[in-house]
PDB file of C-alpha atoms in Angstrom:
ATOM      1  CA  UNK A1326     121.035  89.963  97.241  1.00  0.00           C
ATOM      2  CA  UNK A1327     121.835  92.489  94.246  1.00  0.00           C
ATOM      3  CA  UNK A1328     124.312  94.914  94.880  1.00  0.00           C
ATOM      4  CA  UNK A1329     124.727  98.327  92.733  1.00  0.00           C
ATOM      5  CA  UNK A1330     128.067  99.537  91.945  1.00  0.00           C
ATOM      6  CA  UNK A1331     128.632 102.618  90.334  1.00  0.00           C
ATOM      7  CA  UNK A1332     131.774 103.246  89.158  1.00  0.00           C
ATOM      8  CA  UNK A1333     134.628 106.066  87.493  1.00  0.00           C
ATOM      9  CA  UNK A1334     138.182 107.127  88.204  1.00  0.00           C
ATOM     10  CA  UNK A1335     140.245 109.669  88.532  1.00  0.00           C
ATOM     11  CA  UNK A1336     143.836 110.235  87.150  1.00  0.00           C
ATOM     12  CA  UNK A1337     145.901 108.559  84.231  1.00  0.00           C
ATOM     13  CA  UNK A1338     146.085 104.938  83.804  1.00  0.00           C
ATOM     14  CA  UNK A1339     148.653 105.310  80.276  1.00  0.00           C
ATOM     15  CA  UNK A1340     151.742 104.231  80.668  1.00  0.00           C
ATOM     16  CA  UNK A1341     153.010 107.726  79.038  1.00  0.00           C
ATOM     17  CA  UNK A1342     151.005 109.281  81.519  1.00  0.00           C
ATOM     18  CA  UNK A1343     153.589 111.111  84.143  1.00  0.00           C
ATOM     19  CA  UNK A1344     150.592 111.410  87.348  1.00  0.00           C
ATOM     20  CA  UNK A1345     151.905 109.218  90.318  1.00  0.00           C
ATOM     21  CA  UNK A1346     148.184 107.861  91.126  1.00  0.00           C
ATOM     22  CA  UNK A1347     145.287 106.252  89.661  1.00  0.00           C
ATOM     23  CA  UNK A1348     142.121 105.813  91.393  1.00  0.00           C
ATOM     24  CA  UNK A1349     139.243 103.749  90.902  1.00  0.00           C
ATOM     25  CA  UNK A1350     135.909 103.657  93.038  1.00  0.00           C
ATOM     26  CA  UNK A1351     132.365 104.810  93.377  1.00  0.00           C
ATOM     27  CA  UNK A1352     129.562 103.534  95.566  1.00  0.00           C
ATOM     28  CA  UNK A1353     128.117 100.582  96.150  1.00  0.00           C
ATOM     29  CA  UNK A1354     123.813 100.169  97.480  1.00  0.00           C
ATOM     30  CA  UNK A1355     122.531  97.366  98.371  1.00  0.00           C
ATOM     31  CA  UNK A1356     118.978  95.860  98.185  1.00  0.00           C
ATOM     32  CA  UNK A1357     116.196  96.841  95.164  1.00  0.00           C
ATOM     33  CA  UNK A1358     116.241  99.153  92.389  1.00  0.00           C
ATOM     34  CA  UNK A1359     114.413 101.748  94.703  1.00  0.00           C
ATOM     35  CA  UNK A1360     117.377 102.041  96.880  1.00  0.00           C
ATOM     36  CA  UNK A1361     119.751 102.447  94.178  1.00  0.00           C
ATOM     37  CA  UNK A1362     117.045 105.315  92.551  1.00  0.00           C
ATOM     38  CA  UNK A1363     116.921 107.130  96.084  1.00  0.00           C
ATOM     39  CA  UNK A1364     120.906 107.958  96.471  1.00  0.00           C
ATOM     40  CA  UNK A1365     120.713 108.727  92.392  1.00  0.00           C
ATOM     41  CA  UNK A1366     117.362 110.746  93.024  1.00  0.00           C
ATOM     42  CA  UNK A1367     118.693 112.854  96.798  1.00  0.00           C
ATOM     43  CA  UNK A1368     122.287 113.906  94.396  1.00  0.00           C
ATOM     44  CA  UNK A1369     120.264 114.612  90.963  1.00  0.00           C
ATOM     45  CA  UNK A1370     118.067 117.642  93.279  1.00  0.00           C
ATOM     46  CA  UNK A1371     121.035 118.934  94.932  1.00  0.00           C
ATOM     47  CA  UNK A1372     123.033 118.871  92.246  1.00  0.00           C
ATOM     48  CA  UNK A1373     120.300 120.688  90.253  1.00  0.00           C
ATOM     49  CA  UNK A1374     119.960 123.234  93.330  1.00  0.00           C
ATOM     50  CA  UNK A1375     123.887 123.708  92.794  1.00  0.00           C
ATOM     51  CA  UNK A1376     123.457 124.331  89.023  1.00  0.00           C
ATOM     52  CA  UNK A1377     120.462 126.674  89.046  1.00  0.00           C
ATOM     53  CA  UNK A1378     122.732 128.953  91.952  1.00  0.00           C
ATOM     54  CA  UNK A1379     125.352 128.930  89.044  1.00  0.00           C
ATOM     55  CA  UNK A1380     122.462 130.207  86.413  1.00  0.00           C
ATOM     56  CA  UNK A1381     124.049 126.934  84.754  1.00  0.00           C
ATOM     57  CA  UNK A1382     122.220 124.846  81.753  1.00  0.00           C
ATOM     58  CA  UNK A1383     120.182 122.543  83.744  1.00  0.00           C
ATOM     59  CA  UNK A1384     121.073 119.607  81.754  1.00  0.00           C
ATOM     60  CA  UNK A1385     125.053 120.599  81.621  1.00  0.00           C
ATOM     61  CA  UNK A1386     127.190 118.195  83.911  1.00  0.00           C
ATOM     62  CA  UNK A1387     128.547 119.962  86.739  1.00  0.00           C
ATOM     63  CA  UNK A1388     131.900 118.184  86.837  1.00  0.00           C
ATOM     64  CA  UNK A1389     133.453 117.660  90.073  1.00  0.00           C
ATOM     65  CA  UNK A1390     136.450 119.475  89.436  1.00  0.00           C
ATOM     66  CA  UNK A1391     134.382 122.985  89.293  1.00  0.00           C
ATOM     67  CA  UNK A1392     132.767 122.388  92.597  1.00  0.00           C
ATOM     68  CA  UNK A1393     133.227 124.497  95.419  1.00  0.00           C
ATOM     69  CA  UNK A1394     134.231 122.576  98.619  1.00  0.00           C
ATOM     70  CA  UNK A1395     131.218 123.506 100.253  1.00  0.00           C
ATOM     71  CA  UNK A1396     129.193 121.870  97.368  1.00  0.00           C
ATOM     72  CA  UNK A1397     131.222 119.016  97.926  1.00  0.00           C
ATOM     73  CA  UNK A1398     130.150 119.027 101.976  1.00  0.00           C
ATOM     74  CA  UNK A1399     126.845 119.058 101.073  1.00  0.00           C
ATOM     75  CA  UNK A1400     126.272 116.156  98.637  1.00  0.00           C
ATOM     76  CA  UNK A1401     128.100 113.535 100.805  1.00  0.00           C
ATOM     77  CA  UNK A1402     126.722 114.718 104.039  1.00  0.00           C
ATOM     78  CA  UNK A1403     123.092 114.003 102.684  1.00  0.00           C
ATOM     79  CA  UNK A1404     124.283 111.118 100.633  1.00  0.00           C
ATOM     80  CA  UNK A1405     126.119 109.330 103.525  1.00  0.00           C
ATOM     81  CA  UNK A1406     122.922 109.393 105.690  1.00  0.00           C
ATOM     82  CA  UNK A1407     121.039 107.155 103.114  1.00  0.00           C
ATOM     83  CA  UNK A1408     121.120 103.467 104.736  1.00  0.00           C
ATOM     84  CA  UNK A1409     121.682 100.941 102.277  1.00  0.00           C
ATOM     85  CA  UNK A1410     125.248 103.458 100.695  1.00  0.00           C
ATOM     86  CA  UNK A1411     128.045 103.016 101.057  1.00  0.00           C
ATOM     87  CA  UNK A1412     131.208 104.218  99.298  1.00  0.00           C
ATOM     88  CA  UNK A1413     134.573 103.077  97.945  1.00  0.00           C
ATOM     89  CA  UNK A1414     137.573 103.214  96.615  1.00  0.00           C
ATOM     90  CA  UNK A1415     141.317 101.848  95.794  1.00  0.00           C
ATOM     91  CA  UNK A1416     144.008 104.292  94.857  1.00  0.00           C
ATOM     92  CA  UNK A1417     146.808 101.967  93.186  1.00  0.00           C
ATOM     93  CA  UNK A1418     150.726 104.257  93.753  1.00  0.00           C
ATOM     94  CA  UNK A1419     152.442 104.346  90.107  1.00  0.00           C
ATOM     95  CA  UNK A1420     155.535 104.892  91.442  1.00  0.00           C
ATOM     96  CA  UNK A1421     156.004 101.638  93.526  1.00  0.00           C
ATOM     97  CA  UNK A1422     154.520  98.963  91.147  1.00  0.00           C
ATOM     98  CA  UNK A1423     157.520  97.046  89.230  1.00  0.00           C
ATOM     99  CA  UNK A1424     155.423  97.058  86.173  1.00  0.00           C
ATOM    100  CA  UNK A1425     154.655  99.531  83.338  1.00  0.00           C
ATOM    101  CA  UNK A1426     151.210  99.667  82.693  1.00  0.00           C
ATOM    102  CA  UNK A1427     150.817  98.443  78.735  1.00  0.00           C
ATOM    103  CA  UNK A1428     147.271  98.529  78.394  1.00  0.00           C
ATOM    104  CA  UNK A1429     144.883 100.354  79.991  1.00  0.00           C
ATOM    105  CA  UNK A1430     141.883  98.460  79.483  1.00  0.00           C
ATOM    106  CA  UNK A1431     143.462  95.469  80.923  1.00  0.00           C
ATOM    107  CA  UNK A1432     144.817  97.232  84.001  1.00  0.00           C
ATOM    108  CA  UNK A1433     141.231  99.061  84.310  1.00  0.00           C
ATOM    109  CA  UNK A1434     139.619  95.145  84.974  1.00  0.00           C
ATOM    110  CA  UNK A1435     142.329  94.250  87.064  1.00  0.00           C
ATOM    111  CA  UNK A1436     141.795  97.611  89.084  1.00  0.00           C
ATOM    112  CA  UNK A1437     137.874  96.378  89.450  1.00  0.00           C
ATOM    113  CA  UNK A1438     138.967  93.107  90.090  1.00  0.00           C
ATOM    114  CA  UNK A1439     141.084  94.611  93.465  1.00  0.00           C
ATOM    115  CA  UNK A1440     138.560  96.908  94.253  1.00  0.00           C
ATOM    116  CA  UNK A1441     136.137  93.982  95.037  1.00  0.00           C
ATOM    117  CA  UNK A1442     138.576  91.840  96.393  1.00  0.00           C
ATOM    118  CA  UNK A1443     140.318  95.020  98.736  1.00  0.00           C
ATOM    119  CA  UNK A1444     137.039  97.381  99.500  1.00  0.00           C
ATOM    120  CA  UNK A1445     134.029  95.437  98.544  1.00  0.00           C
ATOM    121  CA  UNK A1446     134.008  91.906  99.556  1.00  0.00           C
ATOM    122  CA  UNK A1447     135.400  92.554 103.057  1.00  0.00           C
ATOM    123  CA  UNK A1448     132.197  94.263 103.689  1.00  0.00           C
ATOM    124  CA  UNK A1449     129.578  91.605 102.584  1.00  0.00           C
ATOM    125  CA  UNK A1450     128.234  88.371 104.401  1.00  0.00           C
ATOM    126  CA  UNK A1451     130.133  85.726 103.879  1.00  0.00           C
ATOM    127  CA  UNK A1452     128.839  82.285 101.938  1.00  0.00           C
ATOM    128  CA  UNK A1453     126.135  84.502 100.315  1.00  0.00           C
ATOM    129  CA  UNK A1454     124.415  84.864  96.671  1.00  0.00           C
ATOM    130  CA  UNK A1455     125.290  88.436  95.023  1.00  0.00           C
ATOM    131  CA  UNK A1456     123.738  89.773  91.608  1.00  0.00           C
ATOM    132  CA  UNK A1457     126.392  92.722  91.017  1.00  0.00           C
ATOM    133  CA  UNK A1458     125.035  95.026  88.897  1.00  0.00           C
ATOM    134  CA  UNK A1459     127.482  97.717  87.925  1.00  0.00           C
ATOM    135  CA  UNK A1460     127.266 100.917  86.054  1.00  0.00           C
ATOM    136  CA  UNK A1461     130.503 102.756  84.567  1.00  0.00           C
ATOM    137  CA  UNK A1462     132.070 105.857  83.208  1.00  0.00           C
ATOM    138  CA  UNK A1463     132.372 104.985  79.383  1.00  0.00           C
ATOM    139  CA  UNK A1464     135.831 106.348  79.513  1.00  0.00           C
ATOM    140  CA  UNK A1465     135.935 106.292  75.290  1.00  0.00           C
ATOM    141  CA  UNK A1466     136.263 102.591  76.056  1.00  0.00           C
ATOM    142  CA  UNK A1467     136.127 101.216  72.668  1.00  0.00           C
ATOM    143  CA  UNK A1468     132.667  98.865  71.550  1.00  0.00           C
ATOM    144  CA  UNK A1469     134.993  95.349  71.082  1.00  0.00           C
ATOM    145  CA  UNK A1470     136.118  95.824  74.986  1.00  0.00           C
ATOM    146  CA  UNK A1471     132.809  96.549  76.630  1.00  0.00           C
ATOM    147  CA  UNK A1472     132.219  92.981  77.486  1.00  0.00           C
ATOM    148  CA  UNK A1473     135.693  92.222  78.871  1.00  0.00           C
ATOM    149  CA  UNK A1474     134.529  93.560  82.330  1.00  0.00           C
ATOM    150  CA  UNK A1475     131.863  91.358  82.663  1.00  0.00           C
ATOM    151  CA  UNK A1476     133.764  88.058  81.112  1.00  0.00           C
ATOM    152  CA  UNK A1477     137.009  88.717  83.643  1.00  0.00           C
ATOM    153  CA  UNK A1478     134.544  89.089  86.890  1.00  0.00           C
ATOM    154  CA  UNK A1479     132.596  86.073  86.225  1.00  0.00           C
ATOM    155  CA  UNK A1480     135.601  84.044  85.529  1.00  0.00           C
ATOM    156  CA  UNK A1481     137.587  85.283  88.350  1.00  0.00           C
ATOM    157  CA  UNK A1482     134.857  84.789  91.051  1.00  0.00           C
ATOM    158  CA  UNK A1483     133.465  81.630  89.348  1.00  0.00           C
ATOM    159  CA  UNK A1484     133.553  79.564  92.470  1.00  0.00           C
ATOM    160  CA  UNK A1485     131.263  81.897  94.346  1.00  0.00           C
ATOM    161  CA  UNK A1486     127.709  82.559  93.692  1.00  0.00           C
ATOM    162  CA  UNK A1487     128.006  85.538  91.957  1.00  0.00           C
ATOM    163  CA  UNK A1488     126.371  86.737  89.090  1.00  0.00           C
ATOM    164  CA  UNK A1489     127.890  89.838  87.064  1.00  0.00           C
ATOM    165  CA  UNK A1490     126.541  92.546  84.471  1.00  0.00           C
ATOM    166  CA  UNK A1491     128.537  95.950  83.608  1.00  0.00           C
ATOM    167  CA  UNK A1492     127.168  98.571  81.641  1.00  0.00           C
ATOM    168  CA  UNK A1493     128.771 101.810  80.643  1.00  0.00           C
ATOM    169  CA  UNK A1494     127.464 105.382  80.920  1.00  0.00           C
ATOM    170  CA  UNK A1495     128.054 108.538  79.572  1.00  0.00           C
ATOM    171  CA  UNK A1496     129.004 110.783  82.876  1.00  0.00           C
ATOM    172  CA  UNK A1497     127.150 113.615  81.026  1.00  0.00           C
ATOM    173  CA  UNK A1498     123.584 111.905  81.091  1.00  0.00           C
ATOM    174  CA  UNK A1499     123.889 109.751  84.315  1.00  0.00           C
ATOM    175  CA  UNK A1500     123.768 111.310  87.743  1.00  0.00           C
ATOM    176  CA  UNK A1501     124.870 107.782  89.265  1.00  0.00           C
ATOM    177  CA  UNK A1502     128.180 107.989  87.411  1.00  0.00           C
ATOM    178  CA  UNK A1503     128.649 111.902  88.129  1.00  0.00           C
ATOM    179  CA  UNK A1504     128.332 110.907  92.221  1.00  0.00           C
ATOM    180  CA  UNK A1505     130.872 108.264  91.311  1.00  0.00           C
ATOM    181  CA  UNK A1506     132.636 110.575  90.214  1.00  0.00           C
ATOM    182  CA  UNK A1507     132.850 112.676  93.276  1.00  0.00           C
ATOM    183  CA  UNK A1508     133.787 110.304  95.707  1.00  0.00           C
ATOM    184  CA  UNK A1509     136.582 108.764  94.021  1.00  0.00           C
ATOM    185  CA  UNK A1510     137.975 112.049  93.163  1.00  0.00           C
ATOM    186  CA  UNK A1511     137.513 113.288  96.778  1.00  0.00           C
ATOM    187  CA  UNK A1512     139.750 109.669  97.580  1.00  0.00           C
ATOM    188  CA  UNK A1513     142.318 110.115  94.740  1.00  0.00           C
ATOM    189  CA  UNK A1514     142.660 114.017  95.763  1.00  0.00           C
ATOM    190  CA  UNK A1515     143.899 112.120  99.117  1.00  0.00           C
ATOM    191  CA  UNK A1516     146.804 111.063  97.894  1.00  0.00           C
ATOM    192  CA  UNK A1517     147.687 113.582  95.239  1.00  0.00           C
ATOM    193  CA  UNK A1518     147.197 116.698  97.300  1.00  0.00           C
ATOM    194  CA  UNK A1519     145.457 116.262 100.405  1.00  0.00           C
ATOM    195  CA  UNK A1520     144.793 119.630 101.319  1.00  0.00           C
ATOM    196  CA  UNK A1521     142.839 120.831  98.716  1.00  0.00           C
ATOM    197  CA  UNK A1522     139.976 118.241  99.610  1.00  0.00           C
ATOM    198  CA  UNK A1523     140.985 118.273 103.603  1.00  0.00           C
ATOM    199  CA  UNK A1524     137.848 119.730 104.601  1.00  0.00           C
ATOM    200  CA  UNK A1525     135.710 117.008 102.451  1.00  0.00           C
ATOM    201  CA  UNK A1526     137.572 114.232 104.055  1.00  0.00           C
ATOM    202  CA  UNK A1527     136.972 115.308 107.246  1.00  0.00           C
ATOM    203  CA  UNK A1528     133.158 115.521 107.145  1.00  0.00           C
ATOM    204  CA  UNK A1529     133.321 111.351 106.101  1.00  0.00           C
ATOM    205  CA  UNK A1530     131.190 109.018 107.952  1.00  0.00           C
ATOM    206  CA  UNK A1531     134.048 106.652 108.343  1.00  0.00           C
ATOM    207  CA  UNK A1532     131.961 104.120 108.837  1.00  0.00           C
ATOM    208  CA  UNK A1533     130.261 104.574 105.391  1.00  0.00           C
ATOM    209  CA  UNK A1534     133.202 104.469 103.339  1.00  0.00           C
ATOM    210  CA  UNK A1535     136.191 102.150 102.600  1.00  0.00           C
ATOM    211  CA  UNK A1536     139.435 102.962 100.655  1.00  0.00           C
ATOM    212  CA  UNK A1537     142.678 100.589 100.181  1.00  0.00           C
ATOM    213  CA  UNK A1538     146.217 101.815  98.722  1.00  0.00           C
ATOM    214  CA  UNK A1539     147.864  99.553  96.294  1.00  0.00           C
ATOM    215  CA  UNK A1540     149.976  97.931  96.440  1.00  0.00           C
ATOM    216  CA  UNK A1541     150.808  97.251 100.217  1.00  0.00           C
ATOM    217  CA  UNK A1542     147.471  96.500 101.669  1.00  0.00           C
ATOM    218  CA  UNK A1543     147.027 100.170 103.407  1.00  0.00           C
ATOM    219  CA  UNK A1544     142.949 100.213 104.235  1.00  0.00           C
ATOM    220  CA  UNK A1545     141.729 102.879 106.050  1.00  0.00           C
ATOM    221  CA  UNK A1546     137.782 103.781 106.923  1.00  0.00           C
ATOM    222  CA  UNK A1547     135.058 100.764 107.718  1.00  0.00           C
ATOM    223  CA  UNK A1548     136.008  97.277 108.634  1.00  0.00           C
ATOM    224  CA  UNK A1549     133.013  95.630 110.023  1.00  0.00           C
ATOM    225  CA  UNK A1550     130.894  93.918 107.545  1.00  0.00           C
ATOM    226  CA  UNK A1551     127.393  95.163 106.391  1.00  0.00           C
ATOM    227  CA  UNK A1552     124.449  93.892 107.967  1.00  0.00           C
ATOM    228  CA  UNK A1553     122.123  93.455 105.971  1.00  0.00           C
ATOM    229  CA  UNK A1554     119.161  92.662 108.541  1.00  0.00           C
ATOM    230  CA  UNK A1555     119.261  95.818 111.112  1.00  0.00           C
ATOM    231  CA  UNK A1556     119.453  99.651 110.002  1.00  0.00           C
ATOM    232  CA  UNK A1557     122.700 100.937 111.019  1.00  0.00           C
ATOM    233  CA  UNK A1558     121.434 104.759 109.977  1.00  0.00           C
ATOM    234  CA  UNK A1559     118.358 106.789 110.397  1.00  0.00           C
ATOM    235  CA  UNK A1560     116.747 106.954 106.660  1.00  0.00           C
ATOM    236  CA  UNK A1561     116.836 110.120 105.232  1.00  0.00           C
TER     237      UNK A1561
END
């Protein structure tokens, strides 16, 4: 079964950095390419529709930070009716880890590494074969790092059937990333300042979305595994 992650963050992972959060997460779809191109597809033609209200560049990034809430509604809303998505997220507390973070690189694959171990796993079939195929915010990750990723995940999960490949993105160019984008935001906004994306986070199909807090184990939002054999949603 391949699975499509795409991936960003939101917040500071520098150990000089003084924000009390770091987030990592995205969306994950499950099945053929055509699934992953239909969530990327239904965001790319609202998120046009948003832009040309704005009398904005067409091919200018709307960043999530200059959306309006009711933007916000409207993407997820559609987004979370699409079967085979299905979001996550882990948002790892600064303030109660006993460790500075030295290198942010490192601590990003260890943050991935979590995320499927916290959010992502717990929702697959068990005793399965998975072809991962992520997609990631560049981040102005430098050239002799961008096959860490890949190297760490296979050797960490090298006694399950799992195959791994990462490639990263610029946000600007790839609607897939800029979704990302949004939903871990929307999770990491949670826990910075809740109000301001209260009215987002209350519109969630809990069952279509998974965050964990780090450390402690906190998970709130879908526990049940996928199943991968019976539609759980009306396709949009």
């Amino acid at each position: 079964m391949k699975i499509y992650i795409y991936l960003d963050e939101s917040g500071s992972i520098h150990m000089n950095s003084h924000t009390n959060h770091f987030a990592i997460g995205g969306y994950m779809v499950y099945g053929e390419r055509y699934a992953s191109s239909k969530v990327i597809n239904k965001y790319k033609k609202i998120n046009k529709k948003h832009k040309k209200h704005r009398n904005m560049d067409i091919t200018k990034e709307l960043k999530t930070r200059n959306m309006t809430t009711n933007e916000k509604i409207e993407i997820i809303e559609t987004i979370q009716k699409i079967e085979n998505f299905y979001g996550c997220a882990i948002v790892f507390d600064k303030t109660h880890m006993r460790k500075r973070i030295s290198t942010s690189n490192l601590f990003f694959n260890y943050g991935v590494k979590i995320l499927f171990q916290d959010t992502i796993l717990p929702l697959l079939p068990e005793n399965e074969s998975y072809e991962f195929v992520l997609a990631i915010d560049n981040r102005n990750i430098s050239v002799g790092d961008k096959d860490d990723l890949e190297k760490f995940l296979q050797t960490t999960y090298c006694y399950y059937d799992y195959t791994f490949s990462v490639t990263y993105y610029d946000s600007a160019s790839h609607y897939g990333i800029q979704l990302a984008d949004l939903i871990v935001n929307t999770m990491y906004m949670r826990s910075k300042d809740r109000l301001l994306v209260e009215p987002v986070l209350n519109m969630l199909n809990i069952n279509k979305f998974r965050l964990n807090l780090f450390p402690g184990y906190k998970m709130c939002g879908r526990v049940k595994k996928i199943d991968f054999k019976t539609s759980e949603l009306t396709k949009v």
